[in-house]
Short mmCIF file of C-alpha atoms in Angstrom, two decimals:
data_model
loop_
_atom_site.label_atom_id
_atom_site.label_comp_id
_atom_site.label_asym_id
_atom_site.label_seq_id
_atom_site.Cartn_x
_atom_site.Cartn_y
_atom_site.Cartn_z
CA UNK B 1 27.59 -19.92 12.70
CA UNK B 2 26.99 -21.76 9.57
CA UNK B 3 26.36 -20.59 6.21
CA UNK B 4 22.30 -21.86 6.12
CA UNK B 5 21.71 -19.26 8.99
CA UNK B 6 23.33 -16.08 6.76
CA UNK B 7 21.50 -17.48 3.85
CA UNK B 8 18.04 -16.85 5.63
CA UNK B 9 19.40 -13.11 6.43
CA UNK B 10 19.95 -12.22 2.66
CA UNK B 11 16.83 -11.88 0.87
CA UNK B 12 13.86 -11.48 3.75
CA UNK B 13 14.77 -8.32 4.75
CA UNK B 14 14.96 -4.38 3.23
CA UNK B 15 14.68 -2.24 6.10
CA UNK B 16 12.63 0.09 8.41
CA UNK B 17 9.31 1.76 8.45
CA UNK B 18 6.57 2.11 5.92
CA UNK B 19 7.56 0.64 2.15
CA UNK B 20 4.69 2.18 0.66
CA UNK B 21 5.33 5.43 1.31
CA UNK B 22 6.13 8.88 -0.34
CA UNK B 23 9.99 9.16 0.96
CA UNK B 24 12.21 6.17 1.08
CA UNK B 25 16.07 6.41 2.28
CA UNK B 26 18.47 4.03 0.64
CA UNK B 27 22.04 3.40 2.11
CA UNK B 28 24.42 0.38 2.17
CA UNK B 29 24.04 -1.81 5.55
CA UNK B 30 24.08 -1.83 9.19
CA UNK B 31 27.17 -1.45 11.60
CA UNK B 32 25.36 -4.32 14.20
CA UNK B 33 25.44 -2.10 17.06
CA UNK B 34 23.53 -4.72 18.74
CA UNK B 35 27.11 -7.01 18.50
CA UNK B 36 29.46 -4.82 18.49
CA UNK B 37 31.29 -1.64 20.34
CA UNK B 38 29.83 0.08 23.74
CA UNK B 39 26.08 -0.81 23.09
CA UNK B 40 26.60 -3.86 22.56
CA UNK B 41 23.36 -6.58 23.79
CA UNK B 42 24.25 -9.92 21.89
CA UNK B 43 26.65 -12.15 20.32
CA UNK B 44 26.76 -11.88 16.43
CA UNK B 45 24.91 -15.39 16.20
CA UNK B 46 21.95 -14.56 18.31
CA UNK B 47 21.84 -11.01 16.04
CA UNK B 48 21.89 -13.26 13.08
CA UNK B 49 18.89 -15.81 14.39
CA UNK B 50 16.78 -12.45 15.05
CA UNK B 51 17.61 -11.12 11.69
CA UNK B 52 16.64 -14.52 9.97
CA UNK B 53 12.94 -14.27 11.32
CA UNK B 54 12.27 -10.64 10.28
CA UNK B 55 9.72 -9.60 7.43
CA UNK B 56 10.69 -7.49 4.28
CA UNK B 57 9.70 -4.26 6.52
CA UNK B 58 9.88 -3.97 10.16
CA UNK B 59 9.54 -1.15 13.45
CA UNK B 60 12.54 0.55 14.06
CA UNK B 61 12.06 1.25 17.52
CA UNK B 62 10.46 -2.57 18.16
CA UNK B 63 13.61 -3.59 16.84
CA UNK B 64 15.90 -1.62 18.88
CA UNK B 65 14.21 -1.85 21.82
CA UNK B 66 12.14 -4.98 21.81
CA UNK B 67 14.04 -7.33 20.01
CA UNK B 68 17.86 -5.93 20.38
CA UNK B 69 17.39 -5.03 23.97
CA UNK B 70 18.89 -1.33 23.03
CA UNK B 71 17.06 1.70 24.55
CA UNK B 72 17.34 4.17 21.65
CA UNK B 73 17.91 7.03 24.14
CA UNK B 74 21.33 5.26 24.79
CA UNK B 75 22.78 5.92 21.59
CA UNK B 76 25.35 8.84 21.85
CA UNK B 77 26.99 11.00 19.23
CA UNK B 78 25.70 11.73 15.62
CA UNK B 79 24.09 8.71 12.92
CA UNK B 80 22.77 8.45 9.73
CA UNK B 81 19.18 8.28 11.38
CA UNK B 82 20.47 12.57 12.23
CA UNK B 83 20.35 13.29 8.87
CA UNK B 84 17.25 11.29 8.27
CA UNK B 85 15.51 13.35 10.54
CA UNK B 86 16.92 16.44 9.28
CA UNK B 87 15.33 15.76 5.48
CA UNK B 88 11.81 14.51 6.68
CA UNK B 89 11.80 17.56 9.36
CA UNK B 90 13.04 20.01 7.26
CA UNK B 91 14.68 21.14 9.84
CA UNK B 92 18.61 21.50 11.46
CA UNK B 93 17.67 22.36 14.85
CA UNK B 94 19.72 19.30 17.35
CA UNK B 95 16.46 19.73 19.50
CA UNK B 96 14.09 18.71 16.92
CA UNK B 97 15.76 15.93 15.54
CA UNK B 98 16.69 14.15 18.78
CA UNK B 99 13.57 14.58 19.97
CA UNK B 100 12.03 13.10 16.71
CA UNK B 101 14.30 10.28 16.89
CA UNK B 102 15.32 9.43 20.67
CA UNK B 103 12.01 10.89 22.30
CA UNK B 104 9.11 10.49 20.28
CA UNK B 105 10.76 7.98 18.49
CA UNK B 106 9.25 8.63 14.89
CA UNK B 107 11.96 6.85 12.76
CA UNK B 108 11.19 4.09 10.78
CA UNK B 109 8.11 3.52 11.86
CA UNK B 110 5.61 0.98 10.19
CA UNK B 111 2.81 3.78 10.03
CA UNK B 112 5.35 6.36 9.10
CA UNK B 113 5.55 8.53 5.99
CA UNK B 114 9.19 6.92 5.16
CA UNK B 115 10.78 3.62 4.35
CA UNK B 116 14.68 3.40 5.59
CA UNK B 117 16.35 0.79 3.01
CA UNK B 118 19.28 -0.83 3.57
CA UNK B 119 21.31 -1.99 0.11
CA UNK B 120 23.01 -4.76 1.64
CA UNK B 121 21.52 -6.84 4.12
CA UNK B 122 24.19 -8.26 6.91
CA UNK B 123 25.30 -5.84 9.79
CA UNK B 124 29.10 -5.21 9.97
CA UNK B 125 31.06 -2.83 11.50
CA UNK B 126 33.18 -1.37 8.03
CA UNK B 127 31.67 -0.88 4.68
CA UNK B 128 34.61 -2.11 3.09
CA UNK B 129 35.48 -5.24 4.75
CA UNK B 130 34.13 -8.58 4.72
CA UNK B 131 34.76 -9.40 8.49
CA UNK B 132 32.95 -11.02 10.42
CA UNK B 133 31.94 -13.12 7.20
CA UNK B 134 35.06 -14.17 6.10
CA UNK B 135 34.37 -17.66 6.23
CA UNK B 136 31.74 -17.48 3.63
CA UNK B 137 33.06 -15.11 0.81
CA UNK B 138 36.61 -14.27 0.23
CA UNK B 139 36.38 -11.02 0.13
CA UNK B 140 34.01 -7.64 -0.39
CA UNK B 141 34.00 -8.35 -4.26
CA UNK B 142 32.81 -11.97 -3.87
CA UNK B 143 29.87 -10.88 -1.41
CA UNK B 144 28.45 -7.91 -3.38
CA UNK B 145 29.02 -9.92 -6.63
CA UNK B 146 26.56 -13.01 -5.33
CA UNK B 147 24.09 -10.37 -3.39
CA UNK B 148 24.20 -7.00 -4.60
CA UNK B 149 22.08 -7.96 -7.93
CA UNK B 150 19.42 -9.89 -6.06
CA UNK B 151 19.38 -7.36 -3.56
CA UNK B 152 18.62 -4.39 -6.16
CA UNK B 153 15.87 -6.87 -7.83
CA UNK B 154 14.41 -7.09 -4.63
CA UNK B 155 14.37 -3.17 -4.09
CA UNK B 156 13.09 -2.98 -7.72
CA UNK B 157 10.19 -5.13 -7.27
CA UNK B 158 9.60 -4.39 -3.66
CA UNK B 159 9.15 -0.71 -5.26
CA UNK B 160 6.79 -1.65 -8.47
CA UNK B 161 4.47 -3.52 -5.89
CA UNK B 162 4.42 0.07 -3.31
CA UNK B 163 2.75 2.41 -6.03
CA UNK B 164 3.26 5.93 -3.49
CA UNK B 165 6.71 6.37 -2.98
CA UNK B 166 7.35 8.77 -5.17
CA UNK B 167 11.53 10.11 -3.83
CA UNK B 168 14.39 7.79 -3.48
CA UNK B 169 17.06 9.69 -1.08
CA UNK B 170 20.36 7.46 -1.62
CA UNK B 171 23.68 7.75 -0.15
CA UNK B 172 24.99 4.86 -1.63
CA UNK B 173 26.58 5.41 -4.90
CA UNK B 174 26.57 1.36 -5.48
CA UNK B 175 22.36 1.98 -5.67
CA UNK B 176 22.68 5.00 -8.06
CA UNK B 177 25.18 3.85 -10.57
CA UNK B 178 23.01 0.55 -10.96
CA UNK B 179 19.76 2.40 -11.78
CA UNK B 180 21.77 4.76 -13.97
CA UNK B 181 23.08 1.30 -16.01
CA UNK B 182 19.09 -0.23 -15.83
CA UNK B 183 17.27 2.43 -16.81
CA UNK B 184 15.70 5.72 -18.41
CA UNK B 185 17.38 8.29 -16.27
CA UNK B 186 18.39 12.04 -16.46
CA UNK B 187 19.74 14.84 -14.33
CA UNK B 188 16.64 17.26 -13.46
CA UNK B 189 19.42 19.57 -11.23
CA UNK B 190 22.34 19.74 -9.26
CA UNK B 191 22.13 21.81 -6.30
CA UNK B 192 25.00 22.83 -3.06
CA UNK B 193 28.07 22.87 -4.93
CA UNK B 194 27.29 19.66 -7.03
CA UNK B 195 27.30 17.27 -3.89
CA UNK B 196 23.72 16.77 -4.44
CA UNK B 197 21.94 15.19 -7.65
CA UNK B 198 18.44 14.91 -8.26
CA UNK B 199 17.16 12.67 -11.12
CA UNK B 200 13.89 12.06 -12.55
CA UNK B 201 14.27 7.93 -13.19
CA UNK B 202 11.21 6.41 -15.61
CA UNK B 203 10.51 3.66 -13.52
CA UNK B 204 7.46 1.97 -15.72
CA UNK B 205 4.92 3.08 -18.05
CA UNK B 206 3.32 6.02 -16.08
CA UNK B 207 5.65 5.89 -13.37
CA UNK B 208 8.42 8.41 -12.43
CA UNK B 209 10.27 8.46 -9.35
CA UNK B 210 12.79 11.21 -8.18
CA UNK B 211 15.98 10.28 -6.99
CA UNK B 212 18.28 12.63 -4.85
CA UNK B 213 22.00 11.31 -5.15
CA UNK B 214 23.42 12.93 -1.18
CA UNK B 215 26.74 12.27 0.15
CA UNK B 216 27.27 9.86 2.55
CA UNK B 217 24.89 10.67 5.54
CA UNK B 218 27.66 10.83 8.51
CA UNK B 219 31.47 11.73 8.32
CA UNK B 220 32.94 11.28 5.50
CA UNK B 221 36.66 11.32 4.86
CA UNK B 222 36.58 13.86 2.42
CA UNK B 223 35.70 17.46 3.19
CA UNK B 224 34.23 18.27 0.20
CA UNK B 225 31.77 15.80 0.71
CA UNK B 226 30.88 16.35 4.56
CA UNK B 227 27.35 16.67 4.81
CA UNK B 228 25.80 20.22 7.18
CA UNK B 229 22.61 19.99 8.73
CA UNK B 230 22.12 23.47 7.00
CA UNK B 231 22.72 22.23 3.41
CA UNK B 232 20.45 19.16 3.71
CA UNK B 233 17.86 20.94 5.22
CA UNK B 234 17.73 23.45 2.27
CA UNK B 235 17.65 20.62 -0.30
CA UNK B 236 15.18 18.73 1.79
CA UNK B 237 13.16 21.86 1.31
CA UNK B 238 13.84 22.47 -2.39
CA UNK B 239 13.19 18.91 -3.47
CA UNK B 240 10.08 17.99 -2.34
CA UNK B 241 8.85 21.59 -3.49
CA UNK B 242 10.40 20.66 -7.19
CA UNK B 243 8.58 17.54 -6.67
CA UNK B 244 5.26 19.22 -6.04
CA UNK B 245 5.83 21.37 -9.14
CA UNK B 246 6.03 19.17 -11.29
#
């Protein structure tokens, strides 16, 4: 694989579903289940060619199904796309949410009333290593240094062209801490103990968007921060009612 093909992957891509609307999810990057572990359908090269022809928003399920070859019904145990489904439901019932995601296959939708981001834009199977792209940046550092601020300016304008979205859920700190740095931000409340943080961010002239800082939306390695379908549920709920209060 040569570096011209991962250069076409960097920038033409955000993520899943509608980018104009209301809710949008933010997280860090993709695990290429497609390439990797007990689902896998393809080689990490013929992942890559896919990815390099995709638009800044695509179907989740055409994706998954269509493109990837991956029935989502034959995904097994608990994802971030769970907890997903647990903040746009408002709901923790298992039934519910499978059902949403696996049956009726809602998520990430292009006429859906969500947008599922994804920070960083190449699949691999640990956040914190650079493997399987070793032979293009030395190491994490060197890839987020040359992507992660085109990456953000591409969220930034990709949201000041999409006037409705109106609540940024992010379980990437790397997101947060940037907008904190660029712009007018402050704490509105923080709710379940402190894990959750919602901001009001001045995005332009006119323009506020509420962010909701989450934990990470799967397991995390520290308790404290382990996310229940309980507690997100009830700050699903009493966001988006703050948010019509205001």
């Amino acid at each position: 694989m040569d570096k011209s093909l991962i250069n076409q992957c960097l920038y033409n891509w955000l993520g899943y579903g509608n980018p104009n609307a209301m809710t949008w999810f933010v997280g860090t990057e993709e695990a290429g289940a497609e390439f990797h572990g007990n689902n896998k359908t393809l080689e990490h090269e013929e992942s890559m060619l896919i990815r390099s022809e995709f638009n800044l928003a695509m179907d989740f399920r055409y994706v998954w199904e269509e493109l990837y070859k991956l029935p989502l019904e034959g995904f097994k145990g608990k994802r971030v796309w769970h907890y997903m489904a647990v903040f746009l439901l408002n709901s923790d019932n298992s039934h519910e949410i499978k059902n949403y995601i696996f049956n009726y296959k809602k998520l990430g939708r292009t006429n859906s009333n969500h947008f599922l981001c994804e920070l960083l834009p190449l699949p691999k199977p640990s956040k914190g290593r650079i493997e399987p792209y070793k032979h293009f940046w030395r190491s994490i550092t060197d890839y987020h240094d040359e992507v992660l601020p085109k990456r953000i300016d591409l969220i930034l304008n990709t949201l000041s062209s999409n006037q409705k979205v109106k609540l940024i859920v992010c379980y990437e700190s790397l997101f947060v801490g940037e907008v904190v740095k660029r712009y007018n931000i402050m704490i509105l409340e923080e709710c379940n103990n402190e894990h959750y943080c919602l901001y009001l961010w001045q995005f332009s002239k006119g323009r506020t968007i509420f962010l909701l800082s989450t934990p990470f939306f799967g397991q995390s390695r520290s308790k404290k921060l382990t996310l229940s379908y309980k507690g997100l549920k009830e700050t699903a709920i009493h966001t988006k009612r703050t948010i019509q209060n205001k």
